[in-house]
PDB file of C-alpha atoms in Angstrom:
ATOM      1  CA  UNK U1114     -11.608  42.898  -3.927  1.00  0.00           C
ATOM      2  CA  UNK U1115     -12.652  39.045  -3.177  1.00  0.00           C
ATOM      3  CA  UNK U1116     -13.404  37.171  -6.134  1.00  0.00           C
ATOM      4  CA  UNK U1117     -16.570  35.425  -5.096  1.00  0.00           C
ATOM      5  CA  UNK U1118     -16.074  32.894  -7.481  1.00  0.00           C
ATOM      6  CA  UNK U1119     -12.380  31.542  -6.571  1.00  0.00           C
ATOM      7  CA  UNK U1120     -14.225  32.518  -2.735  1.00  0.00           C
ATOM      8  CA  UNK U1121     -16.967  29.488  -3.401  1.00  0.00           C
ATOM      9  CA  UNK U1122     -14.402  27.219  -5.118  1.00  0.00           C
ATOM     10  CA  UNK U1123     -12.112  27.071  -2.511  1.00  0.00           C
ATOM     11  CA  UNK U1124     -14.470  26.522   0.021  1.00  0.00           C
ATOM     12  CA  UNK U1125     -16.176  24.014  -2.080  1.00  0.00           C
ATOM     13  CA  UNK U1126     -12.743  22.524  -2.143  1.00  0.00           C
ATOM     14  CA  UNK U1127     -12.028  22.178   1.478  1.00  0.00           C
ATOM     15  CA  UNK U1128     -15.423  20.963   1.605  1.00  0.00           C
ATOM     16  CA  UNK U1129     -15.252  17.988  -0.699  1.00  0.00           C
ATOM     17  CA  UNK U1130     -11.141  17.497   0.897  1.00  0.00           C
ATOM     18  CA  UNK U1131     -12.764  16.967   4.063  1.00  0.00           C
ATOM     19  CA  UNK U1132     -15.472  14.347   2.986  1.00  0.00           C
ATOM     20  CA  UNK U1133     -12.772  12.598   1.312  1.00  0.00           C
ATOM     21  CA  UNK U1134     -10.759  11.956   3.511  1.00  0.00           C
ATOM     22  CA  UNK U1135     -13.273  11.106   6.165  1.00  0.00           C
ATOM     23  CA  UNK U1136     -14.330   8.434   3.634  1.00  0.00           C
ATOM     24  CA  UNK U1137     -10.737   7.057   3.658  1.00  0.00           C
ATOM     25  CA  UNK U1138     -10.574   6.698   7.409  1.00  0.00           C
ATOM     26  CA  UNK U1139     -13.464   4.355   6.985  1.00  0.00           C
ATOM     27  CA  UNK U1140     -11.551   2.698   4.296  1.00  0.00           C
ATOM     28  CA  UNK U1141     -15.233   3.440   2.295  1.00  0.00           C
ATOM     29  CA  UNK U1142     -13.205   4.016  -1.026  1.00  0.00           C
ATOM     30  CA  UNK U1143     -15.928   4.643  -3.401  1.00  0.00           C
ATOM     31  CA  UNK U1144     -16.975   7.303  -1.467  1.00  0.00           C
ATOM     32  CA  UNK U1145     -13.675   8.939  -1.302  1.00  0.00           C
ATOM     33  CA  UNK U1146     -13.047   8.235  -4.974  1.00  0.00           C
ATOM     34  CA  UNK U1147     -15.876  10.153  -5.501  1.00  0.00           C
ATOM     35  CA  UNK U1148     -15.184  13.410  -3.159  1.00  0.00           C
ATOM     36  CA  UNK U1149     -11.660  13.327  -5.229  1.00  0.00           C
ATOM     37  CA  UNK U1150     -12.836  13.708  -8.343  1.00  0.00           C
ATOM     38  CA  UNK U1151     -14.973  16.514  -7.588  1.00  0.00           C
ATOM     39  CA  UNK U1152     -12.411  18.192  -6.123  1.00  0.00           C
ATOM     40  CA  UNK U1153     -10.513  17.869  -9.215  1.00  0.00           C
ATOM     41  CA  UNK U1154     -13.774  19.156 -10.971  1.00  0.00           C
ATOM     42  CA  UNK U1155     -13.215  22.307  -9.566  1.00  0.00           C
ATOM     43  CA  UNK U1156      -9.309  22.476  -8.701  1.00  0.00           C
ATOM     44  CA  UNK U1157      -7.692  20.382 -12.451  1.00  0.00           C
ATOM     45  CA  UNK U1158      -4.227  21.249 -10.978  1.00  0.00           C
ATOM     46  CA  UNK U1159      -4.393  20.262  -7.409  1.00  0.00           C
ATOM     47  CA  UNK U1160      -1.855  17.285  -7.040  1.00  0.00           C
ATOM     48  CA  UNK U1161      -2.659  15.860  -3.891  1.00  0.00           C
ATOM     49  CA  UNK U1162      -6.392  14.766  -5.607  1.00  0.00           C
ATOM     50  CA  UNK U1163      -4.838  13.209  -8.587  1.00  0.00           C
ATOM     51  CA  UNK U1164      -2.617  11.360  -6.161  1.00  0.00           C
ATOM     52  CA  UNK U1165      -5.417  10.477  -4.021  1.00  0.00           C
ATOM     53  CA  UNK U1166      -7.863   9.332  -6.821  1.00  0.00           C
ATOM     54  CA  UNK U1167      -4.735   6.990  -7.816  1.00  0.00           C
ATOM     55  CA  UNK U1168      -5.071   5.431  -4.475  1.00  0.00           C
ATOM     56  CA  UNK U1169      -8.180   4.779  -4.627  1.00  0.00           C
ATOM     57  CA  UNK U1170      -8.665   3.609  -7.639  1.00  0.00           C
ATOM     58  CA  UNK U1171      -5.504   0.702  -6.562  1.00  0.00           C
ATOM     59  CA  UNK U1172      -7.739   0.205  -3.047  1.00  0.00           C
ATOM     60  CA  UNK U1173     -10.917  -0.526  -5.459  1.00  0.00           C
ATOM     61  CA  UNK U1174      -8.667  -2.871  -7.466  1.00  0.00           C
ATOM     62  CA  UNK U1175      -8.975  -0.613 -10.626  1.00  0.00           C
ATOM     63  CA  UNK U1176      -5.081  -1.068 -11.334  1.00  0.00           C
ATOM     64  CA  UNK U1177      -4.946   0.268 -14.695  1.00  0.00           C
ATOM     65  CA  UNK U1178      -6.588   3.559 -13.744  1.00  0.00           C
ATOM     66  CA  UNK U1179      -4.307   3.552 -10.806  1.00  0.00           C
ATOM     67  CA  UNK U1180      -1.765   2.918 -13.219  1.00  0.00           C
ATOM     68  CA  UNK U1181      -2.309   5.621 -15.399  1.00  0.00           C
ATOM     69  CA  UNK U1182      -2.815   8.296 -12.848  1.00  0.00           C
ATOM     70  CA  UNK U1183       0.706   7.482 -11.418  1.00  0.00           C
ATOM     71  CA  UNK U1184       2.217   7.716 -14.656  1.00  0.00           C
ATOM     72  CA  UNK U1185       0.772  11.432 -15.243  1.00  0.00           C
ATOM     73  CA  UNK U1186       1.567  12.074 -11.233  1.00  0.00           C
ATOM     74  CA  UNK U1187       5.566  11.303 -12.682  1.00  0.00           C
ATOM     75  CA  UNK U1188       5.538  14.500 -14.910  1.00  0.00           C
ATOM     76  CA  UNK U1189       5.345  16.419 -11.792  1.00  0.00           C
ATOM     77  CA  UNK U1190       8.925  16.795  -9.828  1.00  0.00           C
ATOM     78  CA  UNK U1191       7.716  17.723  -6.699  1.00  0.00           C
ATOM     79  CA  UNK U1192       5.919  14.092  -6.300  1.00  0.00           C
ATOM     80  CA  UNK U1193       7.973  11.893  -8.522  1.00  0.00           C
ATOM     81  CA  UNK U1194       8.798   9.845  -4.995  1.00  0.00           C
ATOM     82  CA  UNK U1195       4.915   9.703  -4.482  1.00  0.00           C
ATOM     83  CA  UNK U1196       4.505   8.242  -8.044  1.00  0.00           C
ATOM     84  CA  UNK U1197       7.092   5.904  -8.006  1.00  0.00           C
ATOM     85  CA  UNK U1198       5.934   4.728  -5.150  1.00  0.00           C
ATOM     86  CA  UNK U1199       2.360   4.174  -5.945  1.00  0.00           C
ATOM     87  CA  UNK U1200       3.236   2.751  -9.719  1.00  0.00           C
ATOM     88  CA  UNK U1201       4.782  -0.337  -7.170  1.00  0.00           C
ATOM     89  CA  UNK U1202       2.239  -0.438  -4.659  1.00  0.00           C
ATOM     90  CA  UNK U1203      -0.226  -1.022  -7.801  1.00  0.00           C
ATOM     91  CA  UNK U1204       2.474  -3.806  -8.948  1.00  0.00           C
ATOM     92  CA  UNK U1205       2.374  -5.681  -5.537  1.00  0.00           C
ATOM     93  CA  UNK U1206      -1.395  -5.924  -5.784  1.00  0.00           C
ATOM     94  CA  UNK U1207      -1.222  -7.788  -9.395  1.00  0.00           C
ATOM     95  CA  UNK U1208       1.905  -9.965  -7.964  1.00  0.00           C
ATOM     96  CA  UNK U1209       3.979  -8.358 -10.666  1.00  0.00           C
ATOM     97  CA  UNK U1210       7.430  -8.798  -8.238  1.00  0.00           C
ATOM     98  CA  UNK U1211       9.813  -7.607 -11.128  1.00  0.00           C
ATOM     99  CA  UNK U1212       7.661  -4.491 -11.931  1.00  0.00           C
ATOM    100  CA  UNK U1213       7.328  -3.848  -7.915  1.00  0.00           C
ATOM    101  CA  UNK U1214      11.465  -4.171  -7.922  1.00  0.00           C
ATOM    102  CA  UNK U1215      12.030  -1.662 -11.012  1.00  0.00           C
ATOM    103  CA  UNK U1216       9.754   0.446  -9.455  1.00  0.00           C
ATOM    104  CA  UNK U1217      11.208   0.328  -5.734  1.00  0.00           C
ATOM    105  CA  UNK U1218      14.630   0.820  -7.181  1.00  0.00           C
ATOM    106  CA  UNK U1219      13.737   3.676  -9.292  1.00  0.00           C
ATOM    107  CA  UNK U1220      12.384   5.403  -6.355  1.00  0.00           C
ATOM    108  CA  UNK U1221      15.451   5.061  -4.353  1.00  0.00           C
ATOM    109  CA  UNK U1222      17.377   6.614  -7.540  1.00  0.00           C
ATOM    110  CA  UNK U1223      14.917   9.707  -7.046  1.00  0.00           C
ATOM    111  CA  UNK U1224      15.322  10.195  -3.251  1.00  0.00           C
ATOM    112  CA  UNK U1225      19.314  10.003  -3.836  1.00  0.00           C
ATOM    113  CA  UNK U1226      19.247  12.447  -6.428  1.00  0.00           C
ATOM    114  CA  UNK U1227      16.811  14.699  -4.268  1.00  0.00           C
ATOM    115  CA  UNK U1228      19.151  14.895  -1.714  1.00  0.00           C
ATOM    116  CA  UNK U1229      21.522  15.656  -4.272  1.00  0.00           C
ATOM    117  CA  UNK U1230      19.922  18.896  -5.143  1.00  0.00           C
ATOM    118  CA  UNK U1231      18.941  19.574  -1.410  1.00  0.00           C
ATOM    119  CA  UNK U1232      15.352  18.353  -1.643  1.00  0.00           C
ATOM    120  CA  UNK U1233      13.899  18.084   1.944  1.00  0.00           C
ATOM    121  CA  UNK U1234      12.642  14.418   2.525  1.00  0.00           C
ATOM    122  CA  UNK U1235      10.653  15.249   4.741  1.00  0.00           C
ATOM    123  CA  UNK U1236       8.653  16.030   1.199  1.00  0.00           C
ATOM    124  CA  UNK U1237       8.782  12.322   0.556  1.00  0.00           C
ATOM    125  CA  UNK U1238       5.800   9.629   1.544  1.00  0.00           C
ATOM    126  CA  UNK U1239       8.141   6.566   2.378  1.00  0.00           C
ATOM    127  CA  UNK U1240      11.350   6.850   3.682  1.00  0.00           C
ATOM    128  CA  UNK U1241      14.726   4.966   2.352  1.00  0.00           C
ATOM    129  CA  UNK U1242      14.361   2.506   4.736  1.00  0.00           C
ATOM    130  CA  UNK U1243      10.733   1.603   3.882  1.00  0.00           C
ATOM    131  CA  UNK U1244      11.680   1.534   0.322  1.00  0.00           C
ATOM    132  CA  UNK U1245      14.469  -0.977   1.242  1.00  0.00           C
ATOM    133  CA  UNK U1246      11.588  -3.184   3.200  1.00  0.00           C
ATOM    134  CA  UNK U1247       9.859  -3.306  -0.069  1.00  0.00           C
ATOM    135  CA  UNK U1248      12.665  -4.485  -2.210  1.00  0.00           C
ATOM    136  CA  UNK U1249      13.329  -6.988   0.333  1.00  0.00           C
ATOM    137  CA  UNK U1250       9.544  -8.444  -0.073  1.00  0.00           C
ATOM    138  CA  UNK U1251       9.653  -8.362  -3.780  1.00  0.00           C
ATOM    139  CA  UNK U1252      13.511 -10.072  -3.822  1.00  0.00           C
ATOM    140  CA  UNK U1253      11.893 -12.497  -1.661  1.00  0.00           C
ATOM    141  CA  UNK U1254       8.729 -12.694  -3.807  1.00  0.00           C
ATOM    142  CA  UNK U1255      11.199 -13.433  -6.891  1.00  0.00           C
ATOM    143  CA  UNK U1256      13.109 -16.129  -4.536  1.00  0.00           C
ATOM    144  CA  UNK U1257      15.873 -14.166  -4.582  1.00  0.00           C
ATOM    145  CA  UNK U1258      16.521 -14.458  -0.539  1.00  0.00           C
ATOM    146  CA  UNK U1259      20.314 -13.511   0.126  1.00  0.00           C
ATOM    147  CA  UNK U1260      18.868 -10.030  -1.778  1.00  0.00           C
ATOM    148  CA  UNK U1261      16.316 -10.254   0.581  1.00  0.00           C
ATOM    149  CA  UNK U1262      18.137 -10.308   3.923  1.00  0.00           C
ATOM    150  CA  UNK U1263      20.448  -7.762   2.341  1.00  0.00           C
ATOM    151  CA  UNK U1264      18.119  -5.553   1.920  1.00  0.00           C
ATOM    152  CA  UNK U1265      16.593  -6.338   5.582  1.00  0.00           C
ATOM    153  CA  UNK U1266      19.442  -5.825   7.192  1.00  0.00           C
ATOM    154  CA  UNK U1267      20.325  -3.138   5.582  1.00  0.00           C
ATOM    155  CA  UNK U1268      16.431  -1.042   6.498  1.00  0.00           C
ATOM    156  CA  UNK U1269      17.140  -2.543  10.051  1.00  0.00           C
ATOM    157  CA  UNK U1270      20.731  -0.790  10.033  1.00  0.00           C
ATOM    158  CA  UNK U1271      19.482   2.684   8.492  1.00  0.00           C
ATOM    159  CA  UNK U1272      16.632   2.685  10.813  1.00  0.00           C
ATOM    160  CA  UNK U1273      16.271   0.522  14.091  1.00  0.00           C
ATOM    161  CA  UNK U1274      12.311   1.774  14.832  1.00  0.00           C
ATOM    162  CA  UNK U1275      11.687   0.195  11.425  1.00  0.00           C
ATOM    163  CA  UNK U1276      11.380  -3.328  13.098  1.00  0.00           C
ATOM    164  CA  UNK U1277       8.067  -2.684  14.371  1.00  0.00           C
ATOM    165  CA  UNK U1278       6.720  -1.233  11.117  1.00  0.00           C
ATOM    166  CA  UNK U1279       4.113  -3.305   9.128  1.00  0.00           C
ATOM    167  CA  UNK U1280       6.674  -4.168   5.917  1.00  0.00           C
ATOM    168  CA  UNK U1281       9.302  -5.529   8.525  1.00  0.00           C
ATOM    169  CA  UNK U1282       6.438  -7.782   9.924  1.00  0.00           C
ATOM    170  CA  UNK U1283       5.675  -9.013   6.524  1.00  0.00           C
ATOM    171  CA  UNK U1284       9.123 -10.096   5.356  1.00  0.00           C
ATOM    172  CA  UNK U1285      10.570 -11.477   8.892  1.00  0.00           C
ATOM    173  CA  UNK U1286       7.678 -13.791   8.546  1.00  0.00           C
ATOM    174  CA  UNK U1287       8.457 -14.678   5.008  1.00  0.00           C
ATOM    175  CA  UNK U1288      12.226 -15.410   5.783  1.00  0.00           C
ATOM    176  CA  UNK U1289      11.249 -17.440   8.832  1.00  0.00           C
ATOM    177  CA  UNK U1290       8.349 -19.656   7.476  1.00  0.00           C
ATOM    178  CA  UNK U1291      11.172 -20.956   5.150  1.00  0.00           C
ATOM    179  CA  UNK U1292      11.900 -23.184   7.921  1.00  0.00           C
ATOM    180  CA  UNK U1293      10.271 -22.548  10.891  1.00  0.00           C
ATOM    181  CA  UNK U1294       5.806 -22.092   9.948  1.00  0.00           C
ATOM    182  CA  UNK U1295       4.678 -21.986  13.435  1.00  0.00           C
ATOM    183  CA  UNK U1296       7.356 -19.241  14.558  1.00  0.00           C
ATOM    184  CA  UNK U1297       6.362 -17.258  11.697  1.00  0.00           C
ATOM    185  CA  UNK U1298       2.467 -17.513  12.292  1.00  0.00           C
ATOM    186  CA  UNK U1299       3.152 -16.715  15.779  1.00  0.00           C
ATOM    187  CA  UNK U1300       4.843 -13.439  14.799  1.00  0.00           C
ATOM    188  CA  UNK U1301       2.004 -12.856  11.823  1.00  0.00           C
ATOM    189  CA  UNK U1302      -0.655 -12.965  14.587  1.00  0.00           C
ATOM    190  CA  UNK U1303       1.342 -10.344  16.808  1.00  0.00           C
ATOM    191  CA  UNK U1304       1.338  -8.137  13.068  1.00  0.00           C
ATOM    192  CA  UNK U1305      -2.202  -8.688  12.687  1.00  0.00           C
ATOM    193  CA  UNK U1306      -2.935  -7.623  15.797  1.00  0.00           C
ATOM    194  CA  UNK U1307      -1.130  -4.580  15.361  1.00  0.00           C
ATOM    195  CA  UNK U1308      -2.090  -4.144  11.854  1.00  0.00           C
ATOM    196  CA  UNK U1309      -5.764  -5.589  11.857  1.00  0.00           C
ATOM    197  CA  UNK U1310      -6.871  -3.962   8.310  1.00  0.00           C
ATOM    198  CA  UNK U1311      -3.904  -4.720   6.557  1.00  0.00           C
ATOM    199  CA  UNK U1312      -4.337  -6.588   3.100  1.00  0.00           C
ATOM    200  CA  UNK U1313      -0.846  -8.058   3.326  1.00  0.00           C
ATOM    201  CA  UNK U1314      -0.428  -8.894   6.500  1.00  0.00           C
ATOM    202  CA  UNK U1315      -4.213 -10.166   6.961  1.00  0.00           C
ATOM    203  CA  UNK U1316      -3.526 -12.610   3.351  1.00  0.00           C
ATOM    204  CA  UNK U1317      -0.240 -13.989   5.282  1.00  0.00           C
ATOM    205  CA  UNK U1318      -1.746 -14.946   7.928  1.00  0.00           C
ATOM    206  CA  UNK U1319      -4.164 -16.561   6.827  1.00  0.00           C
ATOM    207  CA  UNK U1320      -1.836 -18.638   4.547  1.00  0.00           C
ATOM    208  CA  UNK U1321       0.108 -19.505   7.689  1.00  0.00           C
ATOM    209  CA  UNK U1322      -2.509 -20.336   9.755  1.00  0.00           C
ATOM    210  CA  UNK U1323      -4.275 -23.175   7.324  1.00  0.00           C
ATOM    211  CA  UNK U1324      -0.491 -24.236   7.324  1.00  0.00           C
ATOM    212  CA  UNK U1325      -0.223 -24.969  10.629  1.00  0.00           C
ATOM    213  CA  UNK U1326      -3.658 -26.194  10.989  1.00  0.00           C
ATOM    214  CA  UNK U1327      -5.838 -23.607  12.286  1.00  0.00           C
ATOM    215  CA  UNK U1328      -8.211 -24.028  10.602  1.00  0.00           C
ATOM    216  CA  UNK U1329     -10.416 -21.964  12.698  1.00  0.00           C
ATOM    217  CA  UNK U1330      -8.546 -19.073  12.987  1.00  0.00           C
ATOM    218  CA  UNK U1331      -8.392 -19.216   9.205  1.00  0.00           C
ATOM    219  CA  UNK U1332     -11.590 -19.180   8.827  1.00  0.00           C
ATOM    220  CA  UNK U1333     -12.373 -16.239  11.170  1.00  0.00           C
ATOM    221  CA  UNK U1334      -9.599 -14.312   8.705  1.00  0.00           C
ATOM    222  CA  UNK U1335     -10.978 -15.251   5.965  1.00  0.00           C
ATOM    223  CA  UNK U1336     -14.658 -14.061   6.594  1.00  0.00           C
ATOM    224  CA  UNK U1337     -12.991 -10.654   7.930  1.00  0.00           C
ATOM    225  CA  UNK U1338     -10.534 -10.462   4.775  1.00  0.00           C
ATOM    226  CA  UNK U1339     -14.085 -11.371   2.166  1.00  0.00           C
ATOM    227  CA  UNK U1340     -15.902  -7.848   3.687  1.00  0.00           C
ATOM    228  CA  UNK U1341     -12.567  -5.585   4.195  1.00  0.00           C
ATOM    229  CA  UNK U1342     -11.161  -6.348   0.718  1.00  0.00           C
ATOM    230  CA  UNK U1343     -14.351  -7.627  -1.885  1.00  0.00           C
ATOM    231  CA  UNK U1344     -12.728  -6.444  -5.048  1.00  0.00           C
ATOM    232  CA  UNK U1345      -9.523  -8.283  -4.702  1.00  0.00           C
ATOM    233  CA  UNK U1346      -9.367 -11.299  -7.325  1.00  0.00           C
ATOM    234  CA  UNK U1347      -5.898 -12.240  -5.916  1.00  0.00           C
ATOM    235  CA  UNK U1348      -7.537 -12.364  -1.953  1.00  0.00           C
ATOM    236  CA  UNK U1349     -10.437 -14.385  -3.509  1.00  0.00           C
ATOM    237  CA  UNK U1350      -8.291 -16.861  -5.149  1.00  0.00           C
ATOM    238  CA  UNK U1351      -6.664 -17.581  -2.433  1.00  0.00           C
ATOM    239  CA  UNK U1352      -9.643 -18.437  -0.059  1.00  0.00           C
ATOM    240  CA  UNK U1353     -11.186 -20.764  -2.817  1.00  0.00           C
ATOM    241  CA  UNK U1354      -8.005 -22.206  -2.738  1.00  0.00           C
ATOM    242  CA  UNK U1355      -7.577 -23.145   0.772  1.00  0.00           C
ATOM    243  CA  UNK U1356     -11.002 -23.463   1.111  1.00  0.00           C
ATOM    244  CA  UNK U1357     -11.708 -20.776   2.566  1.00  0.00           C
ATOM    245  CA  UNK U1358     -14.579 -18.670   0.496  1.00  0.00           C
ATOM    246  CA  UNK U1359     -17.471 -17.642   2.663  1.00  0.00           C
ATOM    247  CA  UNK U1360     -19.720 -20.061   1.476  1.00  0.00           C
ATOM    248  CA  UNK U1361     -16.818 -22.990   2.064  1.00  0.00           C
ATOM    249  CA  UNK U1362     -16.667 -21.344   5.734  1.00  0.00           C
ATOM    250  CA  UNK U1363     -20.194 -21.279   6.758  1.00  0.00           C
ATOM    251  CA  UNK U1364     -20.650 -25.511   5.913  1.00  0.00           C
TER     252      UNK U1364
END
C-alpha cells in the first residue's frame, strides 16, 4: 500500500527541486536558496540540497555558511570531491590563495585514492585536469609562477579540450599580462565573450581593460559586473578602486 505521506513528500520534493534549479539558471540565488532549504525541510538527508544550499550561500557571498555546509558535506564519502571542491571555490572568493591551494591539493589526494578503490569519476564534479587549472591560478595568485605553468602544462597535457575551458582562459591571461597587457586583454575579451556571466573572468577583464586604457569598455563591465554580482565586497573594491563604481561611471 502507498504511503500517502512519503507520496506528498516526494512530490513536494521534486516540486521545490524543480523551482530551484530554475532559480539557478537565472542566477536569482535567493530564490534558489530558498527552494533548497525547503527541500531539506522535508528530505534532512538529501545531499544534493545541502550541497546546493552551500552554493548558494558562496554565490550570495555568505562564505561562512558556505563554509560550514562544506565542512558537514566532507563527512559524507560519496561527495568528499564535491566538498573539497566547494571549501576552495569559497576560498577563491575571499582571496585566501593558500587556503584555495590546500584545498585544491586535498581534492586531488581524494580523486587518486578514489580511483584507488575503483570509484567511478564520472561521480566527481571537476575533473583532474580542472583541479590542476585551479592550482595553477592560486600558485599564480601566491606568485609562485614556474608552479603555475607546471601545473598548466601539465592540465593542457592530461586534457587538450581543456584549453577552451573558462579556468584555462583565466590563467593564460594571468601568465601573459606579466609581460604582454594588451595580448592578454585581447584573449580576456574572447573569454568574456564566451563566458559573459563569469565573476572571474568578467573582474579580469575589467582590470585589463583600465590597464590598457579602455576606459570605456571598463566602464560598460563594470556597470554589468555592479547588477550580476551586488554582494561581492571584493568586486566592489575593485571598481572604487579604478574608478569604476556606478556612480563614478555615470559622471
Amino acid at each position: 500500500m502507498i504511503n500517502p505521506i512519503k507520496s506528498f513528500r516526494r512530490r513536494a520534493v521534486k516540486r521545490e527541486r524543480q523551482k530551484a534549479r530554475a532559480a539557478q539558471a537565472r542566477h536569482d540565488w535567493k530564490s534558489a536558496l530558498g527552494h533548497w532549504t525547503v527541500v531539506l525541510r522535508l528530505d534532512p538527508s538529501n545531499i544534493n540540497a545541502m550541497l546546493q544550499s552551500a552554493n548558494m550561500h558562496n554565490e550570495l557571498a555568505d562564505y561562512e555558511r558556505a563554509r560550514r555546509g562544506f565542512e558537514h558535506i566532507k563527512a559524507f564519502a560519496s561527495h568528499r570531491v564535491h566538498a573539497e571542491a566547494g571549501l576552495a571555490g569559497v576560498a577563491v572568493r575571499g582571496s585566501d590563495w593558500w587556503t584555495a591551494r590546500r584545498h585544491w591539493d586535498e581534492t586531488l589526494s581524494i580523486m587518486a585514492a578514489q580511483e584507488g578503490e575503483g570509484i567511478a569519476s564520472t561521480a566527481w564534479p571537476i575533473s583532474p585536469s580542472e583541479v590542476l587549472l585551479h592550482l595553477a591560478i592560486a600558485h599564480h595568485s601566491l606568485g609562485d609562477i614556474p608552479a603555475a605553468e607546471r601545473d598548466l602544462f601539465a592540465a593542457f597535457a592530461m586534457n587538450p579540450k581543456i584549453r577552451r575551458s573558462r579556468e584555462a582562459w583565466l590563467i593564460r591571461s594571468r601568465l601573459l599580462a606579466r609581460h604582454d597587457l594588451p595580448s592578454a586583454y585581447r584573449l580576456l575579451r574572447n573569454a568574456q565573450a564566451r563566458h559573459p556571466d563569469d565573476y572571474s573572468i568578467l573582474y579580469e577583464t575589467i582590470k585589463a581593460a583600465t590597464g590598457c586604457g579602455d576606459r570605456k569598455a571598463a566602464a560598460s563591465m563594470a556597470k554589468n559586473f555592479a547588477m550580476l554580482f551586488p554582494d561581492s565586497e571584493d568586486g566592489q573594491a575593485l571598481l572604487a578602486s579604478l574608478g569604476l563604481t556606478p556612480a563614478a561611471s555615470a559622471v
